[in-house]
């Protein structure tokens, strides 16, 4: 007999406190609802868990971490970048719950289980989706249009941008609707050189849309450029649940935040509607039930599908709200990898320049393919490329030169300000062979059936990858640069952290899991506030749109409370 | 010898020897040869590095003995440099020195990582992130020359 959290029933339960879930918490609590948030790991405490201003030489293993730190864990693979020696021993990342890859699949599922999730450490690129994305199917005939258009979503993008604070410029690009921006991050030396080179080959090179506070914004301080953003901001100078949404929700006194609560399934009543959720209290290993009028899942895309697929009942034999059979399907990701890197001889021997003190995507080459004609390239849709370089924390270019000694040391120094490289962000297309399901044979340490990935890069995104490598060759040539190489293969699926699609939204209940408000077609009191509703990837990142769509979904939910479709407790 | 003291501090000044001792003894996989998917991979990689260091030092010493009749550290600095050049520069490679070349790359990886993750190394490099509060991001200071064709590169 599972224990109940209390005799109390909540208006809403929100599962997950990342970008989407914590936005829901803020909106719903500020509207006066009693909300229970369930978070699968501990509370994130910036002064204990973030990097702060520590340097790599302050660390015992210089950033490599104790090689034995994950010994005995169910999932021992370290998570590159996000997880680091700065947070060693704090149990912020998921290593207790394993997952499966089907034969031929190799998904890299990086999970931060502390409150705020991956949005504590995110990359902050925040471009708007446009009609070129929402209506792509109408343009090129592949797949489905989104159930929304830009006119409808634009005010929500404005709301999200105004709340988060996004630095950029007005650019009038057909694939990138402009938003409401703080002053941009300034270009660095190599940005100007590459921008000129881009002009020569017809590729745009522009300031990215970066959710980082170049000026004080909504009581949050401006960035002080310590450069440690990707290990958490010590003052909250960019949007993160830890500094923005969660404290605001808690300030209303309407929030009950339960940590170390690993959700197993959504519970249903006798008519098949959601009545609450069952979770494992990691501390006691006991199962607990908690009840509410409305359940919101925002567990980070594939985990949301995992919970729903594991929510089987008489009403929902293949998982809750899955009458369409689309739950877990249409998994998409951003193909990542470096299509080219090298150096710009113009900058050799210059004094070190503070190129990376913002630790952000200052510049990018936003999609320029298939704009005039949706089928002008061998592939459909399009990709973007982020450019980085200059003086970083480690001179990785040491591998480019042979030898040793004084001359070798001088070469490392001379090339320090001159290195540059690209990172492609190419959307995969939905494919019937890319999906998640429940592993029929494996259960995690709490007895919960494991999630299993089926995913391979498709032809379209691999054509983009090849295309981008040629563009980089052309760009280096036009810049007078020296190209050293490119990644031989793209990064593993999952690396980008931008997975989408497993609860795709659309108007037809027979073909889509959720409606245009991210409310499941089958179960009207079950909503979703993460990227799983986006039916496909675009060339843009997902976090700002997750926040915008979560605001919109919660606004609709509040309207449904007012209309009496959901009842306050 | 890989990163010597010259007008700036060298690897020895930055404690690289102690760094290598510590990282190898604790099996920290500094120079990754393959992907680490589990703790066992990290341990195996760390143990491979231990074996490679021991074997590599043996190789250097036996090479030094057969060439100069002395252990590497007892040879003259010209002899040491000459021996290292044979495994560091393609143009000077000799047959049958493959294992020495691999050891040189491993040693260089550990040395460079040790140096440029030390305070002295990062100060020498001029890593801008050593300063943790900036009033703003300065950006490029050559706005009259966006292509940067007229910088003084003499160095």
XYZ file of C-alpha atoms in Angstrom:
724
model
C 0.000 0.000 0.000
C 1.703 3.209 -1.156
C 1.921 6.061 1.304
C 0.130 9.318 0.582
C 2.156 12.483 0.855
C -0.573 14.029 3.023
C -4.321 14.192 3.256
C -4.055 17.227 1.035
C -4.828 17.209 -2.636
C -3.305 19.846 -4.882
C -4.742 21.875 -7.696
C -1.841 20.926 -9.924
C 1.117 18.564 -9.777
C 4.098 19.500 -11.936
C 6.648 16.776 -12.639
C 10.058 18.307 -13.302
C 11.522 21.710 -12.446
C 13.616 22.504 -15.523
C 12.956 25.291 -17.994
C 9.404 24.116 -18.767
C 8.293 22.741 -15.399
C 9.590 25.670 -13.367
C 7.925 28.137 -15.730
C 4.653 26.294 -15.088
C 5.295 26.512 -11.338
C 5.802 30.251 -11.491
C 2.748 30.952 -13.646
C 0.393 28.643 -11.736
C 1.529 29.663 -8.244
C 1.322 33.352 -9.113
C -2.261 32.719 -10.269
C -3.002 31.436 -6.767
C -3.195 27.700 -7.379
C -1.810 25.223 -4.870
C 0.933 23.415 -6.688
C 3.056 20.396 -5.876
C 6.365 20.138 -7.731
C 8.085 16.767 -7.887
C 11.784 16.764 -8.666
C 13.692 13.542 -9.103
C 16.925 14.700 -7.443
C 18.144 17.095 -4.743
C 17.809 20.846 -4.551
C 20.450 22.767 -6.507
C 22.366 25.143 -4.257
C 24.519 27.540 -6.314
C 27.154 28.232 -3.655
C 27.676 24.509 -3.056
C 27.112 23.045 -6.506
C 28.251 25.565 -9.092
C 31.779 26.323 -10.151
C 31.788 29.812 -8.685
C 35.093 31.479 -9.420
C 37.254 28.436 -8.841
C 40.003 27.826 -11.365
C 40.930 24.481 -12.834
C 44.128 24.378 -10.721
C 41.960 24.557 -7.590
C 40.674 21.081 -8.412
C 42.376 17.928 -7.185
C 42.181 16.227 -10.583
C 42.452 19.431 -12.675
C 38.939 18.960 -14.030
C 39.263 15.303 -14.995
C 37.603 14.070 -11.831
C 38.335 10.973 -9.790
C 38.196 8.093 -12.304
C 36.556 5.907 -9.655
C 33.807 8.363 -8.747
C 31.010 6.466 -10.486
C 32.086 2.977 -9.460
C 29.166 0.741 -8.631
C 26.559 3.059 -10.181
C 23.915 1.677 -12.523
C 24.857 4.181 -15.233
C 28.568 4.971 -15.080
C 29.089 6.978 -18.233
C 30.226 10.517 -17.338
C 28.327 13.378 -18.930
C 30.749 15.570 -20.852
C 30.758 19.317 -20.209
C 27.651 19.545 -18.046
C 28.992 17.297 -15.353
C 32.430 18.238 -14.113
C 34.790 17.991 -11.203
C 33.331 21.273 -9.940
C 30.209 19.351 -8.903
C 31.907 16.045 -8.049
C 30.397 14.174 -5.146
C 27.184 16.237 -5.111
C 24.911 13.652 -6.779
C 23.344 16.182 -9.167
C 23.413 13.993 -12.265
C 21.518 10.785 -12.899
C 23.737 7.747 -12.526
C 21.403 5.476 -10.588
C 18.842 4.930 -13.326
C 20.089 3.090 -16.393
C 18.583 3.216 -19.873
C 18.876 0.999 -22.917
C 19.894 1.441 -26.519
C 18.415 -0.880 -29.122
C 21.008 -2.638 -31.313
C 22.508 -0.082 -33.695
C 21.460 2.893 -31.556
C 23.831 4.883 -29.378
C 21.889 7.662 -27.671
C 23.825 9.727 -25.136
C 21.197 10.649 -22.535
C 22.614 13.251 -20.185
C 20.398 13.919 -17.218
C 20.687 16.490 -14.452
C 18.321 15.479 -11.680
C 18.843 18.454 -9.341
C 16.185 21.187 -9.312
C 16.369 23.334 -12.439
C 17.842 20.424 -14.383
C 20.030 21.064 -17.372
C 18.759 24.659 -17.472
C 21.265 25.393 -14.688
C 24.014 24.912 -17.258
C 22.421 25.607 -20.620
C 24.058 27.279 -23.620
C 21.623 30.242 -23.697
C 21.148 30.517 -27.455
C 17.524 31.702 -27.764
C 16.285 32.245 -31.307
C 12.593 32.397 -32.196
C 11.003 29.756 -34.360
C 9.212 31.276 -37.371
C 6.597 30.340 -39.930
C 9.406 28.835 -42.004
C 9.546 26.268 -39.180
C 5.851 26.047 -38.258
C 4.757 25.716 -41.898
C 7.738 23.812 -43.245
C 5.564 20.888 -44.343
C 3.473 23.174 -46.527
C 6.661 24.516 -48.102
C 8.479 21.285 -48.869
C 5.803 18.612 -48.555
C 7.480 16.616 -45.784
C 5.695 15.776 -42.536
C 3.113 17.934 -40.808
C 2.721 21.620 -40.158
C 2.720 22.634 -36.529
C -0.759 23.371 -35.129
C 0.252 26.982 -34.447
C 1.580 29.822 -36.552
C 3.934 32.679 -35.881
C 1.235 35.323 -35.417
C -0.232 33.253 -32.606
C 3.059 32.436 -30.886
C 4.933 35.695 -31.359
C 3.432 37.411 -28.267
C 4.502 34.424 -26.160
C 8.031 34.644 -27.495
C 7.982 38.322 -26.478
C 6.781 37.376 -23.010
C 9.480 34.738 -22.620
C 12.190 37.063 -23.942
C 11.122 39.911 -21.713
C 11.113 37.629 -18.740
C 14.413 35.882 -19.443
C 16.375 38.749 -20.993
C 17.872 37.983 -24.399
C 20.774 39.921 -25.932
C 20.878 40.310 -29.703
C 20.252 42.689 -32.615
C 17.441 43.198 -35.116
C 18.522 41.316 -38.224
C 15.575 40.988 -40.629
C 16.407 37.430 -41.562
C 13.666 35.380 -43.260
C 14.387 32.323 -41.136
C 14.853 34.214 -37.855
C 12.065 36.481 -36.658
C 13.437 39.319 -34.556
C 12.478 39.694 -30.923
C 12.828 42.125 -28.049
C 16.457 42.340 -27.152
C 18.948 43.630 -24.632
C 22.169 45.127 -26.054
C 24.157 42.441 -27.907
C 27.422 40.829 -26.920
C 30.170 42.584 -28.878
C 31.953 40.808 -31.722
C 35.513 39.672 -31.146
C 38.411 40.061 -33.598
C 37.793 36.699 -35.238
C 34.064 37.455 -35.564
C 34.781 40.477 -37.754
C 37.211 38.515 -39.915
C 34.740 35.667 -40.371
C 31.833 38.056 -40.965
C 33.757 39.568 -43.882
C 34.552 36.078 -45.150
C 30.887 35.143 -44.847
C 29.929 38.141 -46.986
C 32.256 36.874 -49.705
C 30.626 33.444 -49.849
C 27.048 34.550 -49.186
C 26.697 33.225 -45.647
C 25.262 35.421 -42.870
C 27.429 35.894 -39.786
C 25.535 37.657 -37.010
C 25.207 38.080 -33.261
C 23.373 35.116 -31.780
C 20.265 35.552 -29.629
C 21.810 34.980 -26.230
C 19.831 34.775 -22.971
C 22.553 36.429 -20.962
C 22.121 39.751 -19.225
C 24.348 42.334 -20.861
C 22.559 44.860 -18.631
C 20.657 44.557 -15.338
C 17.222 43.096 -16.081
C 14.109 42.528 -13.903
C 16.119 42.736 -10.654
C 18.714 40.295 -11.960
C 22.284 41.630 -12.138
C 24.222 42.106 -15.342
C 26.825 39.531 -16.301
C 30.288 40.040 -14.781
C 32.001 37.884 -17.414
C 33.779 35.342 -15.242
C 33.271 32.908 -18.110
C 31.992 30.060 -15.942
C 28.359 30.051 -17.153
C 28.270 26.467 -18.331
C 29.027 25.378 -14.746
C 26.248 27.566 -13.334
C 26.047 31.319 -12.756
C 27.045 32.477 -9.284
C 24.760 35.534 -9.389
C 21.900 34.581 -11.714
C 22.879 36.797 -14.640
C 21.191 34.499 -17.118
C 17.873 32.706 -17.034
C 17.869 29.545 -14.979
C 15.116 28.000 -12.865
C 17.397 28.200 -9.842
C 17.656 31.999 -10.003
C 14.397 32.926 -11.749
C 11.292 30.761 -11.781
C 11.702 28.511 -8.729
C 12.353 31.302 -6.170
C 9.479 33.306 -7.649
C 7.123 30.349 -7.347
C 8.297 29.730 -3.772
C 7.738 33.381 -2.847
C 3.985 32.906 -3.390
C 3.850 30.286 -0.581
C 1.683 28.243 -2.921
C 4.393 25.766 -3.827
C 5.165 22.436 -2.207
C 8.466 21.306 -3.695
C 9.320 17.649 -3.109
C 12.891 16.630 -3.912
C 14.330 13.157 -4.567
C 10.914 12.129 -5.884
C 11.355 9.868 -8.893
C 8.031 9.684 -10.708
C 7.005 6.225 -11.831
C 3.585 6.795 -13.396
C 0.506 8.965 -13.737
C -2.440 7.590 -11.754
C -5.918 7.511 -13.263
C -9.426 7.467 -11.844
C -12.279 5.146 -12.797
C -12.969 7.134 -15.978
C -9.327 7.158 -17.121
C -8.602 10.797 -16.241
C -5.431 11.709 -14.373
C -5.847 11.812 -10.609
C -2.244 12.147 -9.476
C 1.144 10.511 -9.744
C 3.067 7.727 -8.039
C 6.695 8.363 -7.218
C 9.593 6.674 -5.481
C 11.006 8.592 -2.539
C 14.687 7.952 -3.173
C 15.580 8.392 0.494
C 13.202 5.743 1.833
C 12.852 3.800 -1.444
C 9.099 3.741 -0.732
C 6.423 4.463 -3.273
C 4.286 7.513 -2.543
C 1.097 8.775 -4.185
C 0.061 12.388 -4.509
C -3.206 13.664 -6.000
C -4.355 16.716 -7.949
C -6.972 18.032 -10.351
C -4.420 18.526 -13.085
C -1.086 16.852 -13.828
C 1.660 18.582 -15.800
C 4.558 16.537 -17.120
C 7.775 18.434 -17.771
C 10.307 15.739 -17.030
C 12.581 16.599 -19.997
C 11.135 15.287 -23.242
C 11.964 11.583 -23.392
C 11.493 11.146 -19.649
C 7.978 12.538 -20.031
C 7.285 9.820 -22.613
C 8.935 7.264 -20.299
C 6.527 8.132 -17.481
C 3.519 8.061 -19.812
C 4.508 4.742 -21.402
C 4.859 3.315 -17.891
C 1.387 4.650 -16.949
C -0.556 1.619 -18.086
C -4.079 0.904 -16.906
C -7.301 -0.702 -18.059
C -8.073 2.535 -19.897
C -4.618 3.039 -21.321
C -3.109 -0.374 -22.072
C -0.147 1.061 -24.062
C 0.461 4.076 -21.841
C -1.623 7.046 -20.783
C -3.055 9.254 -23.538
C -1.656 6.982 -26.244
C -4.742 6.152 -28.292
C -2.896 7.608 -31.297
C -0.001 5.191 -30.865
C 2.347 8.163 -31.359
C 3.593 8.346 -27.775
C 7.390 7.961 -27.815
C 7.574 8.253 -31.594
C 8.992 11.033 -33.817
C 12.091 11.422 -31.687
C 14.235 14.170 -33.201
C 17.545 15.699 -32.212
C 20.102 18.225 -33.354
C 23.031 16.695 -35.150
C 26.109 18.258 -33.554
C 29.749 18.148 -34.559
C 32.506 20.400 -35.794
C 32.464 20.697 -39.584
C 35.718 22.622 -39.529
C 38.365 24.191 -37.304
C 41.648 25.934 -37.836
C 43.252 29.310 -37.358
C 43.267 32.854 -38.713
C 46.878 33.894 -39.428
C 45.889 37.575 -39.164
C 45.710 37.114 -35.399
C 48.951 35.194 -34.842
C 51.087 36.619 -32.091
C 48.495 39.090 -30.860
C 48.247 39.623 -27.107
C 45.602 37.398 -25.477
C 42.077 38.765 -25.980
C 39.120 38.114 -23.628
C 37.128 36.244 -26.275
C 35.400 33.758 -24.014
C 34.696 35.678 -20.842
C 30.988 35.502 -21.751
C 31.273 31.729 -22.322
C 28.466 32.093 -24.825
C 27.523 31.780 -28.449
C 28.343 35.395 -29.271
C 27.983 34.736 -32.980
C 26.323 32.302 -35.328
C 25.589 31.697 -38.963
C 21.794 31.366 -38.892
C 20.132 29.152 -41.490
C 20.705 30.431 -45.003
C 19.795 27.323 -46.996
C 16.485 26.656 -48.770
C 15.149 30.148 -48.069
C 14.112 31.311 -51.528
C 13.154 27.873 -52.723
C 12.477 25.136 -50.142
C 14.112 22.569 -52.412
C 17.177 24.387 -53.681
C 19.612 22.140 -51.801
C 19.918 18.332 -51.843
C 18.378 18.378 -48.372
C 15.193 20.013 -47.105
C 14.915 22.560 -44.255
C 18.194 23.970 -43.019
C 20.853 24.156 -40.353
C 22.806 26.810 -38.473
C 26.435 26.983 -37.395
C 27.866 28.537 -34.234
C 31.391 29.904 -34.455
C 33.776 30.005 -31.546
C 37.447 30.494 -30.980
C 40.055 32.777 -29.540
C 41.625 32.612 -26.117
C 40.013 29.850 -24.101
C 40.689 28.010 -20.890
C 42.965 25.423 -22.483
C 45.149 25.694 -25.605
C 43.806 22.585 -27.323
C 45.672 23.592 -30.474
C 48.897 22.225 -28.958
C 48.215 19.033 -30.910
C 48.558 20.864 -34.227
C 52.311 21.325 -34.010
C 55.057 18.761 -33.763
C 58.054 18.869 -31.546
C 58.993 20.302 -28.173
C 61.103 22.975 -26.543
C 61.167 26.743 -26.542
C 60.056 27.022 -30.151
C 57.121 24.674 -29.513
C 56.052 26.623 -26.438
C 56.183 29.866 -28.438
C 53.997 28.354 -31.144
C 51.325 27.482 -28.581
C 51.449 31.082 -27.369
C 51.496 32.601 -30.852
C 48.418 30.681 -32.023
C 46.483 31.244 -28.786
C 44.297 34.162 -30.026
C 44.042 32.813 -33.585
C 42.126 29.521 -33.382
C 38.507 29.262 -34.579
C 36.036 26.463 -35.132
C 32.424 25.767 -36.027
C 29.634 23.765 -34.428
C 26.781 22.645 -36.666
C 23.215 22.529 -35.381
C 21.287 20.444 -37.900
C 17.743 19.223 -37.218
C 16.949 15.589 -37.782
C 13.680 14.800 -39.558
C 11.084 12.582 -37.891
C 11.494 8.969 -38.965
C 9.434 5.872 -38.154
C 12.654 4.209 -36.999
C 13.518 6.920 -34.444
C 11.575 6.524 -31.206
C 11.675 5.500 -27.558
C 9.836 2.599 -25.966
C 9.981 0.543 -22.808
C 12.695 -2.089 -22.666
C 10.714 -5.328 -22.222
C 13.541 -6.998 -20.311
C 15.198 -4.422 -18.079
C 14.155 -2.636 -14.921
C 16.019 0.001 -12.951
C 17.100 -0.336 -9.323
C 13.609 0.727 -8.176
C 11.893 -1.851 -10.383
C 10.726 0.700 -12.963
C 10.885 -0.597 -16.552
C 13.735 1.179 -18.370
C 13.481 3.485 -21.326
C 14.985 2.245 -24.585
C 16.209 4.405 -27.486
C 15.954 3.611 -31.173
C 17.723 6.320 -33.130
C 19.999 6.826 -36.094
C 20.897 9.884 -38.116
C 18.929 10.051 -41.346
C 19.986 10.952 -44.854
C 18.714 14.541 -44.694
C 20.741 15.570 -41.655
C 23.823 13.735 -42.938
C 23.559 15.681 -46.195
C 23.504 18.868 -44.088
C 26.620 17.659 -42.300
C 28.475 17.130 -45.601
C 27.232 20.494 -46.869
C 28.492 22.283 -43.764
C 31.970 20.792 -44.136
C 32.257 22.286 -47.628
C 30.963 25.632 -46.326
C 33.694 25.645 -43.697
C 36.355 24.969 -46.325
C 34.990 27.917 -48.327
C 34.745 30.121 -45.250
C 38.346 29.468 -44.187
C 39.519 30.124 -47.734
C 37.598 33.402 -47.929
C 38.999 34.441 -44.536
C 42.578 33.689 -45.542
C 42.557 31.100 -42.786
C 44.266 27.783 -42.361
C 41.908 24.849 -41.897
C 43.224 22.096 -39.664
C 40.416 19.604 -39.914
C 36.859 18.639 -39.089
C 35.243 15.962 -36.962
C 35.353 12.682 -38.883
C 31.831 11.807 -37.776
C 29.079 13.812 -36.064
C 28.685 13.653 -32.285
C 26.554 10.890 -30.824
C 22.787 11.413 -30.887
C 21.697 13.105 -27.664
C 24.824 15.250 -27.347
C 22.986 18.480 -28.166
C 20.399 17.987 -25.351
C 17.765 19.276 -27.796
C 15.612 16.191 -28.243
C 11.992 16.760 -29.302
C 8.937 15.022 -30.631
C 7.880 12.107 -28.428
C 4.492 13.687 -27.476
C 4.043 15.713 -30.641
C 1.223 18.243 -30.809
C -1.312 18.524 -33.616
C -5.008 18.876 -34.219
C -5.893 15.293 -35.144
C -6.315 13.104 -32.028
C -5.695 10.016 -34.136
C -2.211 11.193 -35.157
C -0.990 13.413 -32.337
C -0.551 12.959 -28.610
C -1.332 16.533 -27.556
C -3.477 19.331 -28.943
C -2.235 22.790 -29.859
C -2.288 23.775 -26.178
C -0.063 20.836 -25.180
C -3.000 19.189 -23.442
C -3.249 15.482 -24.225
C -6.114 14.706 -26.589
C -7.159 11.669 -24.575
C -6.835 13.001 -21.035
C -7.890 16.646 -20.772
C -6.375 17.140 -17.305
C -2.921 15.999 -18.409
C -0.685 18.726 -19.888
C 2.902 18.765 -21.095
C 5.373 21.618 -20.635
C 8.560 20.451 -22.303
C 10.062 19.992 -25.779
C 8.359 16.637 -26.314
C 5.403 18.466 -27.922
C 7.519 19.967 -30.726
C 6.861 17.640 -33.668
C 10.308 18.136 -35.154
C 13.574 19.988 -34.604
C 14.434 23.261 -36.310
C 17.806 24.928 -36.764
C 17.161 26.749 -33.460
C 17.536 25.688 -29.847
C 14.621 24.689 -27.649
C 14.878 26.369 -24.241
C 13.337 29.787 -24.949
C 10.497 28.183 -26.946
C 9.945 25.694 -24.094
C 9.500 28.656 -21.720
C 7.200 30.475 -24.186
C 5.013 27.442 -24.880
C 4.865 26.562 -21.159
C 3.608 30.087 -20.400
C 0.972 29.712 -23.092
C -0.081 26.224 -21.984
C -0.474 27.372 -18.386
C -2.455 30.418 -19.482
C -4.845 28.071 -21.273
C -5.002 25.788 -18.249
C -5.895 28.731 -15.998
C -8.651 29.623 -18.443
C -9.889 26.033 -18.198
C -9.941 26.379 -14.402
C -11.988 29.563 -14.762
C -14.369 27.819 -17.156
C -14.831 24.980 -14.680
C -13.227 22.320 -16.860
C -10.771 21.752 -14.029
C -11.868 22.209 -10.429
C -9.920 23.951 -7.672
C -9.545 21.721 -4.657
C 62.542 19.691 -22.080
C 59.085 19.711 -23.671
C 58.056 23.062 -22.158
C 61.343 24.501 -20.880
C 61.963 27.587 -18.824
C 62.941 30.416 -21.143
C 61.767 34.005 -20.810
C 58.709 32.465 -19.097
C 58.462 29.664 -16.510
C 58.763 26.081 -17.674
C 57.004 22.825 -16.876
C 59.306 22.161 -13.935
C 58.410 25.524 -12.368
C 54.723 24.700 -12.779
C 54.989 21.402 -10.905
C 54.331 19.256 -13.952
C 56.467 16.370 -12.676
C 54.322 16.132 -9.543
C 51.201 16.454 -11.697
C 52.225 13.521 -13.871
C 53.143 11.411 -10.843
C 49.765 12.089 -9.252
C 47.649 11.605 -12.361
C 49.398 8.400 -13.430
C 49.380 6.953 -9.920
C 45.660 7.678 -9.585
C 44.929 6.342 -13.069
C 43.385 9.590 -14.281
C 42.954 9.246 -18.046
C 44.493 12.554 -19.174
C 45.415 11.467 -22.675
C 42.255 9.730 -23.884
C 42.835 6.982 -26.421
C 39.267 5.732 -26.500
C 35.827 6.654 -25.183
C 35.061 6.182 -21.527
C 31.618 4.662 -21.109
C 32.041 3.119 -17.691
C 34.335 3.252 -14.667
C 36.029 0.083 -15.932
C 37.063 1.933 -19.118
C 38.588 4.729 -17.042
C 40.499 2.238 -14.906
C 41.726 0.318 -17.949
C 42.834 3.525 -19.635
C 44.606 4.674 -16.491
C 46.366 1.319 -16.175
C 47.364 1.412 -19.836
C 48.934 4.805 -19.189
C 50.853 3.433 -16.192
C 52.224 0.593 -18.296
C 53.022 2.950 -21.176
C 54.946 5.334 -18.910
C 57.052 2.570 -17.398
C 57.703 0.949 -20.780
C 58.396 4.331 -22.376
C 60.969 5.317 -19.788
C 62.632 1.928 -20.286
C 62.649 2.483 -24.026
C 64.263 5.914 -23.686
C 66.919 4.551 -21.347
C 67.790 1.547 -23.467
C 67.905 3.738 -26.562
C 70.149 6.160 -24.725
C 72.387 3.306 -23.540
C 72.787 1.824 -26.999
C 73.481 5.258 -28.559
C 75.567 6.929 -25.854
C 76.338 4.163 -23.342
C 74.515 6.070 -20.574
C 71.027 6.378 -19.104
C 68.971 9.227 -20.589
C 69.290 11.498 -17.554
C 73.081 10.957 -17.468
C 73.492 11.940 -21.119
C 74.488 15.416 -22.227
C 71.698 17.816 -23.049
C 72.712 17.702 -26.736
C 72.375 13.923 -26.670
C 69.009 14.136 -24.922
C 67.712 16.678 -27.411
C 68.960 14.634 -30.347
C 67.260 11.522 -29.055
C 63.948 13.298 -28.465
C 64.071 14.939 -31.888
C 64.203 11.494 -33.466
C 60.812 10.674 -31.953
C 59.253 14.166 -32.090
C 59.795 15.422 -35.644
C 58.601 13.504 -38.690
C 61.615 14.634 -40.709
C 63.959 13.070 -38.145
C 62.060 9.829 -37.540
C 64.194 6.689 -37.742
C 62.952 3.154 -38.355
C 62.095 0.993 -35.325
C 61.315 3.953 -33.077
C 57.495 3.657 -33.269
C 57.073 2.834 -29.595
C 59.317 5.770 -28.684
C 57.187 8.107 -30.806
C 54.015 6.932 -29.089
C 55.617 7.467 -25.719
C 56.693 10.966 -26.716
C 53.109 11.893 -27.658
C 51.815 10.509 -24.361
C 54.473 12.363 -22.377
C 53.767 15.565 -24.293
C 50.002 15.280 -23.672
C 50.564 14.941 -19.923
C 53.139 17.720 -19.876
C 51.043 20.224 -21.817
C 47.908 19.429 -19.829
C 49.817 19.670 -16.567
C 51.389 22.977 -17.516
C 48.311 24.727 -18.896
C 46.066 23.633 -16.032
C 48.480 25.117 -13.497
C 48.338 28.665 -12.235
C 51.821 29.397 -13.548
C 50.998 27.954 -16.965
C 47.748 29.883 -17.312
C 49.425 33.099 -16.181
C 52.166 32.553 -18.744
C 49.577 31.984 -21.439
C 47.657 35.077 -20.337
C 44.355 33.215 -19.940
C 41.815 36.058 -19.642
C 39.550 34.019 -17.350
C 42.010 34.396 -14.473
C 40.273 37.698 -13.978
C 36.756 36.861 -12.802
C 35.048 40.243 -12.824
C 34.943 42.424 -15.918
C 32.878 45.611 -16.160
C 31.836 44.600 -19.667
C 32.924 42.404 -22.517
C 35.428 44.535 -24.434
C 35.104 42.863 -27.834
C 37.342 43.704 -30.760
C 39.444 46.878 -30.520
C 40.274 47.154 -34.226
C 36.947 48.412 -35.526
C 38.702 50.442 -38.253
C 40.218 47.227 -39.620
C 37.535 44.496 -39.547
C 39.561 42.126 -41.685
C 42.550 42.596 -39.390
C 44.964 42.982 -42.269
C 47.081 45.657 -40.631
C 47.926 44.236 -37.230
C 51.476 44.218 -36.034
C 52.226 40.505 -36.059
C 55.937 40.765 -35.437
C 56.667 38.336 -32.643
